[in-house]
Amino acid sequence: MEENQIKYMQRCLELAKLGEGHTSPNPLVGSVIICDDKIIGEGFHQRYGGSHAEVNAIHSVKDHRLLQHSTLYVNLEPCSHVGKTPPCADLIIEKKIPRVVIGTVDPNPEVSGKGIERLKKAGCEVFVEIMVEECQELNRRFFTFHREKRSYIILKWAQTADGFVDLIRTKNELGKPTWITDEISRVAVHKQRSTEGAILIGTETALKDNPSLTLRDWYGHQPLRIVTDLNNRLPSDLTVYDGKQKTITLTNSDKRAKNNTLSIHVKQTDAVKSLLAYLYSEKILSFIIEGGPKTLQHFIDRGLWDEAHVYTGQTVFNEGIKAPDFDHSLPVYTERFPHSELAIFRNL
């Protein structure tokens, strides 16, 4: 692999990441255009429904005559179908760009291989699978969604230094969370929320902590709120039912949805299956589970998770509610905060 191909594909990935939290259900895509070993144009997919990366890169070139002597780099195969915007492959062909370097093939069946085929038929010289692992890693949510036919699943919890997620609280101590980590960790959690399509909690977490499940310490996309309430135990005055953000309740009750929120009626034995089917139908690429140990353990025991974000604080409880039983290998990423640490694990 040529050194320049790596350099320019890396730039595509840097640009693509700028769209994080704004492009779903589309992927993160960046593009650069090179002429005489100089970048003459670059762009990224900025928001869902907006122009794609290749289009923005082409439009950023001041002298379009140079395009006929250029190479376009893009981390994901250019689309070849009409969606919210016209096909990118057609614009590349129209502008007579002779060479296209593609990081990885698009897993979406509507695109997969068809964009490459169209470019080749038009006479473009096409290079594929440049930094393919890095390109697929950036869009792991998108790839999981199309390959596995389900959302990418992220587990998240905070635990004390001695492995507890909560104290054993009395009724008078319910209604707000027990904080284990610091404010900087909380900002990191809210930033994470902005990149995921939905947040799920269980009945016990809703009752004990009464969370809002919204962004307050970070700016961006507000995720869909999902609450499990299979036995209709949750009161309608909980914060998640304030009507400020879209909320879904998983229930097996026939009672009317609380405060005009949407209820998905499921059987206790197939609640997860019904949830995944619904999220797939709604094109939710990913969701994060911020529920208690029981909800988290339900997904862990079934192997239904892709990442686990574990925040460990310096607090010691000595006794309380234990963290999930989590058999994992070494984390793929760690970050230290002033009074806590984040470890991210993968279900490989």
mmCIF file of C-alpha atoms in Angstrom:
data_model
loop_
_atom_site.group_PDB
_atom_site.id
_atom_site.type_symbol
_atom_site.label_atom_id
_atom_site.label_comp_id
_atom_site.label_asym_id
_atom_site.label_seq_id
_atom_site.Cartn_x
_atom_site.Cartn_y
_atom_site.Cartn_z
ATOM 1 C CA MET A 1 0.000 0.000 0.000
ATOM 2 C CA GLU A 2 1.396 3.378 -0.975
ATOM 3 C CA GLU A 3 2.278 5.749 1.838
ATOM 4 C CA ASN A 4 0.233 8.523 0.235
ATOM 5 C CA GLN A 5 -2.868 6.308 0.107
ATOM 6 C CA ILE A 6 -2.623 5.785 3.847
ATOM 7 C CA LYS A 7 -2.060 9.489 4.478
ATOM 8 C CA TYR A 8 -5.062 10.610 2.456
ATOM 9 C CA MET A 9 -7.351 7.838 3.717
ATOM 10 C CA GLN A 10 -6.441 8.825 7.262
ATOM 11 C CA ARG A 11 -7.544 12.358 6.409
ATOM 12 C CA CYS A 12 -10.851 10.945 5.152
ATOM 13 C CA LEU A 13 -11.371 9.245 8.508
ATOM 14 C CA GLU A 14 -10.557 12.454 10.391
ATOM 15 C CA LEU A 15 -13.108 14.355 8.325
ATOM 16 C CA ALA A 16 -15.723 11.600 8.638
ATOM 17 C CA LYS A 17 -15.569 11.687 12.437
ATOM 18 C CA LEU A 18 -16.642 15.345 12.386
ATOM 19 C CA GLY A 19 -20.155 14.161 11.508
ATOM 20 C CA GLU A 20 -20.439 11.934 14.582
ATOM 21 C CA GLY A 21 -23.864 12.137 16.174
ATOM 22 C CA HIS A 22 -25.492 13.868 13.193
ATOM 23 C CA THR A 23 -25.551 11.448 10.253
ATOM 24 C CA SER A 24 -27.448 8.383 11.509
ATOM 25 C CA PRO A 25 -28.855 6.233 9.991
ATOM 26 C CA ASN A 26 -26.267 7.145 7.367
ATOM 27 C CA PRO A 27 -22.601 6.277 7.941
ATOM 28 C CA LEU A 28 -19.703 8.582 8.794
ATOM 29 C CA VAL A 29 -17.936 9.479 5.563
ATOM 30 C CA GLY A 30 -15.109 11.829 4.645
ATOM 31 C CA SER A 31 -13.560 12.540 1.252
ATOM 32 C CA VAL A 32 -10.493 14.319 -0.101
ATOM 33 C CA ILE A 33 -9.522 15.150 -3.674
ATOM 34 C CA ILE A 34 -5.846 15.100 -4.664
ATOM 35 C CA CYS A 35 -4.176 16.705 -7.677
ATOM 36 C CA ASP A 36 -0.386 16.646 -8.132
ATOM 37 C CA ASP A 37 -0.064 15.281 -4.592
ATOM 38 C CA LYS A 38 -1.910 18.264 -3.101
ATOM 39 C CA ILE A 39 -5.332 18.376 -1.476
ATOM 40 C CA ILE A 40 -7.527 20.589 -3.646
ATOM 41 C CA GLY A 41 -10.844 19.695 -2.027
ATOM 42 C CA GLU A 42 -12.279 17.933 0.973
ATOM 43 C CA GLY A 43 -15.615 17.391 2.664
ATOM 44 C CA PHE A 44 -17.622 15.140 4.962
ATOM 45 C CA HIS A 45 -21.209 14.047 5.442
ATOM 46 C CA GLN A 46 -22.384 16.654 7.931
ATOM 47 C CA ARG A 47 -25.957 15.619 8.687
ATOM 48 C CA TYR A 48 -28.591 13.100 7.670
ATOM 49 C CA GLY A 49 -30.426 14.328 4.580
ATOM 50 C CA GLY A 50 -27.588 16.635 3.597
ATOM 51 C CA SER A 51 -25.006 16.302 0.864
ATOM 52 C CA HIS A 52 -22.675 13.335 1.029
ATOM 53 C CA ALA A 53 -18.933 13.621 1.589
ATOM 54 C CA GLU A 54 -17.957 13.200 -2.065
ATOM 55 C CA VAL A 55 -20.365 15.927 -3.146
ATOM 56 C CA ASN A 56 -19.059 18.353 -0.528
ATOM 57 C CA ALA A 57 -15.461 17.571 -1.505
ATOM 58 C CA ILE A 58 -16.155 18.120 -5.209
ATOM 59 C CA HIS A 59 -18.012 21.377 -4.560
ATOM 60 C CA SER A 60 -15.111 22.652 -2.451
ATOM 61 C CA VAL A 61 -12.710 22.490 -5.432
ATOM 62 C CA LYS A 62 -12.233 26.006 -6.831
ATOM 63 C CA ASP A 63 -11.142 25.009 -10.330
ATOM 64 C CA HIS A 64 -13.268 22.082 -11.534
ATOM 65 C CA ARG A 65 -10.993 21.601 -14.542
ATOM 66 C CA LEU A 66 -8.508 20.019 -12.142
ATOM 67 C CA LEU A 67 -10.953 17.236 -11.339
ATOM 68 C CA GLN A 68 -10.154 15.504 -14.641
ATOM 69 C CA HIS A 69 -6.571 15.045 -13.409
ATOM 70 C CA SER A 70 -7.362 14.152 -9.805
ATOM 71 C CA THR A 71 -7.849 11.239 -7.438
ATOM 72 C CA LEU A 72 -10.824 11.133 -5.074
ATOM 73 C CA TYR A 73 -10.396 9.370 -1.734
ATOM 74 C CA VAL A 74 -13.347 8.247 0.356
ATOM 75 C CA ASN A 75 -13.523 5.887 3.345
ATOM 76 C CA LEU A 76 -16.764 4.188 2.202
ATOM 77 C CA GLU A 77 -17.964 3.118 -1.235
ATOM 78 C CA PRO A 78 -19.806 5.937 -3.070
ATOM 79 C CA CYS A 79 -23.549 5.354 -3.239
ATOM 80 C CA SER A 80 -25.164 4.362 -6.523
ATOM 81 C CA HIS A 81 -28.852 4.710 -5.640
ATOM 82 C CA VAL A 82 -31.242 7.608 -5.137
ATOM 83 C CA GLY A 83 -31.957 8.206 -1.467
ATOM 84 C CA LYS A 84 -32.237 11.587 0.224
ATOM 85 C CA THR A 85 -29.685 12.792 -2.342
ATOM 86 C CA PRO A 86 -28.636 11.754 -5.893
ATOM 87 C CA PRO A 87 -26.006 9.007 -6.352
ATOM 88 C CA CYS A 88 -22.462 10.131 -5.561
ATOM 89 C CA ALA A 89 -21.047 7.716 -8.131
ATOM 90 C CA ASP A 90 -22.908 9.592 -10.877
ATOM 91 C CA LEU A 91 -21.410 12.948 -9.865
ATOM 92 C CA ILE A 92 -17.903 11.466 -9.825
ATOM 93 C CA ILE A 93 -18.493 10.129 -13.336
ATOM 94 C CA GLU A 94 -20.030 13.431 -14.496
ATOM 95 C CA LYS A 95 -16.972 15.360 -13.288
ATOM 96 C CA LYS A 96 -14.694 12.855 -15.070
ATOM 97 C CA ILE A 97 -12.558 12.119 -12.022
ATOM 98 C CA PRO A 98 -10.254 9.376 -13.349
ATOM 99 C CA ARG A 99 -9.211 7.633 -10.110
ATOM 100 C CA VAL A 100 -11.144 6.738 -6.968
ATOM 101 C CA VAL A 101 -9.609 5.204 -3.829
ATOM 102 C CA ILE A 102 -12.154 3.555 -1.502
ATOM 103 C CA GLY A 103 -11.531 2.457 2.067
ATOM 104 C CA THR A 104 -14.148 -0.282 2.257
ATOM 105 C CA VAL A 105 -17.186 -1.660 0.439
ATOM 106 C CA ASP A 106 -20.565 -0.461 1.749
ATOM 107 C CA PRO A 107 -22.441 -3.269 3.613
ATOM 108 C CA ASN A 108 -25.833 -1.792 2.726
ATOM 109 C CA PRO A 109 -27.374 -4.164 0.118
ATOM 110 C CA GLU A 110 -28.680 -1.151 -1.816
ATOM 111 C CA VAL A 111 -25.093 -0.027 -2.415
ATOM 112 C CA SER A 112 -22.719 -2.939 -1.775
ATOM 113 C CA GLY A 113 -20.424 -3.268 -4.795
ATOM 114 C CA LYS A 114 -22.804 -1.409 -7.096
ATOM 115 C CA GLY A 115 -21.092 1.954 -6.712
ATOM 116 C CA ILE A 116 -17.718 0.400 -7.501
ATOM 117 C CA GLU A 117 -19.160 -1.413 -10.517
ATOM 118 C CA ARG A 118 -20.716 1.775 -11.879
ATOM 119 C CA LEU A 119 -17.440 3.689 -11.552
ATOM 120 C CA LYS A 120 -15.463 0.938 -13.298
ATOM 121 C CA LYS A 121 -17.962 0.701 -16.156
ATOM 122 C CA ALA A 122 -17.567 4.436 -16.681
ATOM 123 C CA GLY A 123 -13.816 4.002 -17.041
ATOM 124 C CA CYS A 124 -12.695 5.077 -13.577
ATOM 125 C CA GLU A 125 -9.622 3.413 -12.107
ATOM 126 C CA VAL A 126 -10.832 2.136 -8.726
ATOM 127 C CA PHE A 127 -8.721 1.009 -5.750
ATOM 128 C CA VAL A 128 -10.565 -0.702 -2.889
ATOM 129 C CA GLU A 129 -9.786 -1.811 0.689
ATOM 130 C CA ILE A 130 -7.322 0.830 1.791
ATOM 131 C CA MET A 131 -7.114 0.876 5.622
ATOM 132 C CA VAL A 132 -10.187 -1.339 5.549
ATOM 133 C CA GLU A 133 -10.064 -2.275 9.248
ATOM 134 C CA GLU A 134 -9.895 1.353 10.327
ATOM 135 C CA CYS A 135 -12.693 2.312 7.947
ATOM 136 C CA GLN A 136 -14.984 -0.423 9.227
ATOM 137 C CA GLU A 137 -14.079 0.368 12.839
ATOM 138 C CA LEU A 138 -15.202 3.977 12.448
ATOM 139 C CA ASN A 139 -18.562 2.810 11.094
ATOM 140 C CA ARG A 140 -18.941 -0.272 13.289
ATOM 141 C CA ARG A 141 -22.518 0.702 14.179
ATOM 142 C CA PHE A 142 -23.430 0.981 10.490
ATOM 143 C CA PHE A 143 -21.730 -2.321 9.621
ATOM 144 C CA THR A 144 -23.373 -4.189 12.511
ATOM 145 C CA PHE A 145 -26.777 -2.806 11.574
ATOM 146 C CA HIS A 146 -26.545 -4.047 7.992
ATOM 147 C CA ARG A 147 -24.658 -7.280 8.609
ATOM 148 C CA GLU A 148 -26.402 -8.451 11.777
ATOM 149 C CA LYS A 149 -29.789 -6.821 11.051
ATOM 150 C CA ARG A 150 -29.852 -5.212 14.490
ATOM 151 C CA SER A 151 -28.674 -2.137 16.343
ATOM 152 C CA TYR A 152 -25.181 -1.928 17.790
ATOM 153 C CA ILE A 153 -25.538 -2.541 21.553
ATOM 154 C CA ILE A 154 -23.504 -0.685 24.171
ATOM 155 C CA LEU A 155 -23.614 -1.499 27.876
ATOM 156 C CA LYS A 156 -22.761 1.245 30.359
ATOM 157 C CA TRP A 157 -22.481 1.317 34.116
ATOM 158 C CA ALA A 158 -20.537 2.996 36.920
ATOM 159 C CA GLN A 159 -19.095 0.938 39.745
ATOM 160 C CA THR A 160 -17.186 1.610 42.918
ATOM 161 C CA ALA A 161 -13.592 0.577 43.484
ATOM 162 C CA ASP A 162 -14.923 -2.490 45.327
ATOM 163 C CA GLY A 163 -17.388 -3.477 42.600
ATOM 164 C CA PHE A 164 -20.789 -2.071 43.633
ATOM 165 C CA VAL A 165 -23.173 -0.070 41.430
ATOM 166 C CA ASP A 166 -25.463 1.191 44.193
ATOM 167 C CA LEU A 167 -26.193 1.224 47.884
ATOM 168 C CA ILE A 168 -29.130 -0.679 49.289
ATOM 169 C CA ARG A 169 -31.504 2.256 49.629
ATOM 170 C CA THR A 170 -34.695 2.805 51.588
ATOM 171 C CA LYS A 171 -37.854 4.235 50.011
ATOM 172 C CA ASN A 172 -36.947 7.665 51.354
ATOM 173 C CA GLU A 173 -33.630 7.523 49.483
ATOM 174 C CA LEU A 174 -35.145 6.831 46.061
ATOM 175 C CA GLY A 175 -35.789 9.316 43.266
ATOM 176 C CA LYS A 176 -32.260 10.351 42.376
ATOM 177 C CA PRO A 177 -29.139 8.404 41.402
ATOM 178 C CA THR A 178 -26.278 7.468 43.686
ATOM 179 C CA TRP A 179 -23.259 9.209 42.179
ATOM 180 C CA ILE A 180 -20.105 7.113 42.037
ATOM 181 C CA THR A 181 -17.929 8.983 39.557
ATOM 182 C CA ASP A 182 -17.069 12.655 38.982
ATOM 183 C CA GLU A 183 -18.451 15.508 36.881
ATOM 184 C CA ILE A 184 -15.971 14.930 34.046
ATOM 185 C CA SER A 185 -17.128 11.325 33.768
ATOM 186 C CA ARG A 186 -20.703 12.590 33.594
ATOM 187 C CA VAL A 187 -19.769 14.862 30.670
ATOM 188 C CA ALA A 188 -18.209 11.843 28.930
ATOM 189 C CA VAL A 189 -21.462 9.895 29.428
ATOM 190 C CA HIS A 190 -23.541 12.696 27.932
ATOM 191 C CA LYS A 191 -21.165 12.985 24.990
ATOM 192 C CA GLN A 192 -21.594 9.240 24.440
ATOM 193 C CA ARG A 193 -25.371 9.621 24.534
ATOM 194 C CA SER A 194 -25.182 12.175 21.732
ATOM 195 C CA THR A 195 -23.655 9.574 19.405
ATOM 196 C CA GLU A 196 -26.200 6.797 20.031
ATOM 197 C CA GLY A 197 -29.723 6.445 18.683
ATOM 198 C CA ALA A 198 -31.436 5.400 21.910
ATOM 199 C CA ILE A 199 -31.022 4.783 25.646
ATOM 200 C CA LEU A 200 -32.603 1.857 27.492
ATOM 201 C CA ILE A 201 -33.253 1.477 31.217
ATOM 202 C CA GLY A 202 -35.169 -1.109 33.227
ATOM 203 C CA THR A 203 -38.066 -0.700 35.630
ATOM 204 C CA GLU A 204 -35.926 -0.639 38.766
ATOM 205 C CA THR A 205 -33.633 2.108 37.464
ATOM 206 C CA ALA A 206 -36.618 4.217 36.461
ATOM 207 C CA LEU A 207 -38.133 3.842 39.935
ATOM 208 C CA LYS A 208 -34.932 4.255 41.959
ATOM 209 C CA ASP A 209 -33.155 7.013 40.035
ATOM 210 C CA ASN A 210 -35.955 8.767 38.100
ATOM 211 C CA PRO A 211 -33.462 9.762 35.356
ATOM 212 C CA SER A 212 -34.236 12.120 32.477
ATOM 213 C CA LEU A 213 -32.011 10.235 29.966
ATOM 214 C CA THR A 214 -31.291 13.450 28.063
ATOM 215 C CA LEU A 215 -28.242 15.527 27.182
ATOM 216 C CA ARG A 216 -27.556 18.240 29.718
ATOM 217 C CA ASP A 217 -23.755 18.358 29.876
ATOM 218 C CA TRP A 218 -23.209 18.055 26.121
ATOM 219 C CA TYR A 219 -24.728 19.507 22.979
ATOM 220 C CA GLY A 220 -26.155 17.303 20.239
ATOM 221 C CA HIS A 221 -28.746 14.770 19.226
ATOM 222 C CA GLN A 222 -31.216 13.748 21.930
ATOM 223 C CA PRO A 223 -31.529 9.944 21.883
ATOM 224 C CA LEU A 224 -34.776 8.018 21.929
ATOM 225 C CA ARG A 225 -35.695 7.032 25.511
ATOM 226 C CA ILE A 226 -36.722 3.408 26.115
ATOM 227 C CA VAL A 227 -38.071 2.098 29.421
ATOM 228 C CA THR A 228 -39.043 -1.477 30.255
ATOM 229 C CA ASP A 229 -42.226 -1.728 32.336
ATOM 230 C CA LEU A 230 -43.528 -5.224 31.690
ATOM 231 C CA ASN A 231 -45.823 -5.255 34.720
ATOM 232 C CA ASN A 232 -47.035 -1.655 34.465
ATOM 233 C CA ARG A 233 -45.370 -0.543 37.699
ATOM 234 C CA LEU A 234 -44.092 2.853 36.603
ATOM 235 C CA PRO A 235 -46.054 5.982 37.579
ATOM 236 C CA SER A 236 -46.819 8.548 34.876
ATOM 237 C CA ASP A 237 -45.111 11.388 36.764
ATOM 238 C CA LEU A 238 -41.586 10.032 36.161
ATOM 239 C CA THR A 239 -39.211 12.379 34.340
ATOM 240 C CA VAL A 240 -38.955 10.056 31.326
ATOM 241 C CA TYR A 241 -42.669 10.681 30.757
ATOM 242 C CA ASP A 242 -42.338 14.489 30.731
ATOM 243 C CA GLY A 243 -43.043 14.587 26.986
ATOM 244 C CA LYS A 244 -39.899 16.588 26.222
ATOM 245 C CA GLN A 245 -38.265 13.772 24.253
ATOM 246 C CA LYS A 246 -39.657 10.785 22.425
ATOM 247 C CA THR A 247 -40.101 7.885 24.837
ATOM 248 C CA ILE A 248 -41.025 4.246 24.299
ATOM 249 C CA THR A 249 -42.238 1.827 26.963
ATOM 250 C CA LEU A 250 -41.855 -1.934 26.609
ATOM 251 C CA THR A 251 -44.866 -3.482 28.319
ATOM 252 C CA ASN A 252 -47.149 -6.503 28.308
ATOM 253 C CA SER A 253 -50.018 -4.427 29.678
ATOM 254 C CA ASP A 254 -52.991 -3.314 27.597
ATOM 255 C CA LYS A 255 -53.242 -0.017 29.445
ATOM 256 C CA ARG A 256 -52.960 3.211 27.462
ATOM 257 C CA ALA A 257 -49.481 4.647 26.971
ATOM 258 C CA LYS A 258 -48.411 7.198 29.570
ATOM 259 C CA ASN A 259 -48.559 10.855 28.510
ATOM 260 C CA ASN A 260 -48.977 10.031 24.833
ATOM 261 C CA THR A 261 -45.693 8.115 24.713
ATOM 262 C CA LEU A 262 -45.493 5.015 22.536
ATOM 263 C CA SER A 263 -45.953 1.584 24.093
ATOM 264 C CA ILE A 264 -44.626 -1.564 22.450
ATOM 265 C CA HIS A 265 -46.562 -4.595 23.635
ATOM 266 C CA VAL A 266 -44.306 -7.608 24.124
ATOM 267 C CA LYS A 267 -44.325 -10.978 25.813
ATOM 268 C CA GLN A 268 -42.001 -11.338 28.792
ATOM 269 C CA THR A 269 -40.162 -14.160 27.024
ATOM 270 C CA ASP A 270 -39.414 -12.210 23.824
ATOM 271 C CA ALA A 271 -39.126 -8.582 24.986
ATOM 272 C CA VAL A 272 -35.543 -8.220 23.726
ATOM 273 C CA LYS A 273 -36.412 -9.767 20.355
ATOM 274 C CA SER A 274 -39.343 -7.371 19.957
ATOM 275 C CA LEU A 275 -37.180 -4.408 20.967
ATOM 276 C CA LEU A 276 -34.440 -5.257 18.473
ATOM 277 C CA ALA A 277 -37.008 -5.759 15.700
ATOM 278 C CA TYR A 278 -38.577 -2.378 16.445
ATOM 279 C CA LEU A 279 -35.255 -0.521 16.546
ATOM 280 C CA TYR A 280 -34.185 -2.157 13.293
ATOM 281 C CA SER A 281 -37.441 -1.116 11.624
ATOM 282 C CA GLU A 282 -36.857 2.461 12.852
ATOM 283 C CA LYS A 283 -33.270 2.440 11.526
ATOM 284 C CA ILE A 284 -31.750 3.025 14.952
ATOM 285 C CA LEU A 285 -28.095 2.142 14.381
ATOM 286 C CA SER A 286 -27.162 1.869 18.050
ATOM 287 C CA PHE A 287 -28.462 2.048 21.589
ATOM 288 C CA ILE A 288 -26.870 2.284 24.992
ATOM 289 C CA ILE A 289 -28.157 0.370 28.015
ATOM 290 C CA GLU A 290 -27.893 2.410 31.197
ATOM 291 C CA GLY A 291 -30.103 0.131 33.246
ATOM 292 C CA GLY A 292 -29.316 -1.599 36.534
ATOM 293 C CA PRO A 293 -27.453 -4.903 36.956
ATOM 294 C CA LYS A 294 -30.526 -7.014 36.199
ATOM 295 C CA THR A 295 -31.132 -5.388 32.809
ATOM 296 C CA LEU A 296 -27.435 -5.368 31.933
ATOM 297 C CA GLN A 297 -26.997 -8.988 33.006
ATOM 298 C CA HIS A 298 -29.927 -10.000 30.787
ATOM 299 C CA PHE A 299 -28.008 -8.833 27.714
ATOM 300 C CA ILE A 300 -24.624 -10.076 28.966
ATOM 301 C CA ASP A 301 -25.904 -13.605 29.592
ATOM 302 C CA ARG A 302 -27.274 -13.765 26.050
ATOM 303 C CA GLY A 303 -24.117 -12.407 24.485
ATOM 304 C CA LEU A 304 -26.187 -9.560 23.071
ATOM 305 C CA TRP A 305 -23.733 -6.698 23.337
ATOM 306 C CA ASP A 306 -20.956 -5.156 21.280
ATOM 307 C CA GLU A 307 -19.270 -2.747 23.686
ATOM 308 C CA ALA A 308 -19.243 -2.274 27.459
ATOM 309 C CA HIS A 309 -18.334 1.117 28.939
ATOM 310 C CA VAL A 310 -17.398 0.615 32.581
ATOM 311 C CA TYR A 311 -16.706 3.675 34.732
ATOM 312 C CA THR A 312 -14.885 2.873 37.975
ATOM 313 C CA GLY A 313 -14.818 5.499 40.698
ATOM 314 C CA GLN A 314 -12.594 5.789 43.754
ATOM 315 C CA THR A 315 -15.577 5.465 46.108
ATOM 316 C CA VAL A 316 -15.831 2.360 48.325
ATOM 317 C CA PHE A 317 -19.256 1.101 49.493
ATOM 318 C CA ASN A 318 -18.160 -2.106 51.295
ATOM 319 C CA GLU A 319 -21.666 -3.456 50.692
ATOM 320 C CA GLY A 320 -24.540 -2.810 48.314
ATOM 321 C CA ILE A 321 -25.709 -3.955 44.885
ATOM 322 C CA LYS A 322 -23.003 -5.749 42.969
ATOM 323 C CA ALA A 323 -21.928 -4.787 39.461
ATOM 324 C CA PRO A 324 -22.875 -7.168 36.623
ATOM 325 C CA ASP A 325 -21.043 -10.475 36.387
ATOM 326 C CA PHE A 326 -18.861 -9.665 33.447
ATOM 327 C CA ASP A 327 -16.368 -12.135 32.005
ATOM 328 C CA HIS A 328 -14.209 -9.973 29.775
ATOM 329 C CA SER A 329 -10.717 -9.720 28.367
ATOM 330 C CA LEU A 330 -8.500 -6.648 28.516
ATOM 331 C CA PRO A 331 -10.168 -3.348 27.533
ATOM 332 C CA VAL A 332 -9.568 -1.968 24.070
ATOM 333 C CA TYR A 333 -9.489 1.570 25.463
ATOM 334 C CA THR A 334 -9.022 3.240 28.831
ATOM 335 C CA GLU A 335 -9.226 6.856 29.912
ATOM 336 C CA ARG A 336 -8.436 8.299 33.314
ATOM 337 C CA PHE A 337 -10.410 11.146 34.846
ATOM 338 C CA PRO A 338 -9.531 12.996 38.090
ATOM 339 C CA HIS A 339 -11.547 10.636 40.304
ATOM 340 C CA SER A 340 -12.519 7.745 38.037
ATOM 341 C CA GLU A 341 -11.514 5.639 35.062
ATOM 342 C CA LEU A 342 -13.345 4.527 31.907
ATOM 343 C CA ALA A 343 -12.633 1.098 30.426
ATOM 344 C CA ILE A 344 -14.222 0.061 27.114
ATOM 345 C CA PHE A 345 -14.517 -3.644 26.286
ATOM 346 C CA ARG A 346 -15.535 -5.367 23.066
ATOM 347 C CA ASN A 347 -17.509 -8.562 22.606
ATOM 348 C CA LEU A 348 -15.227 -10.127 20.041
#
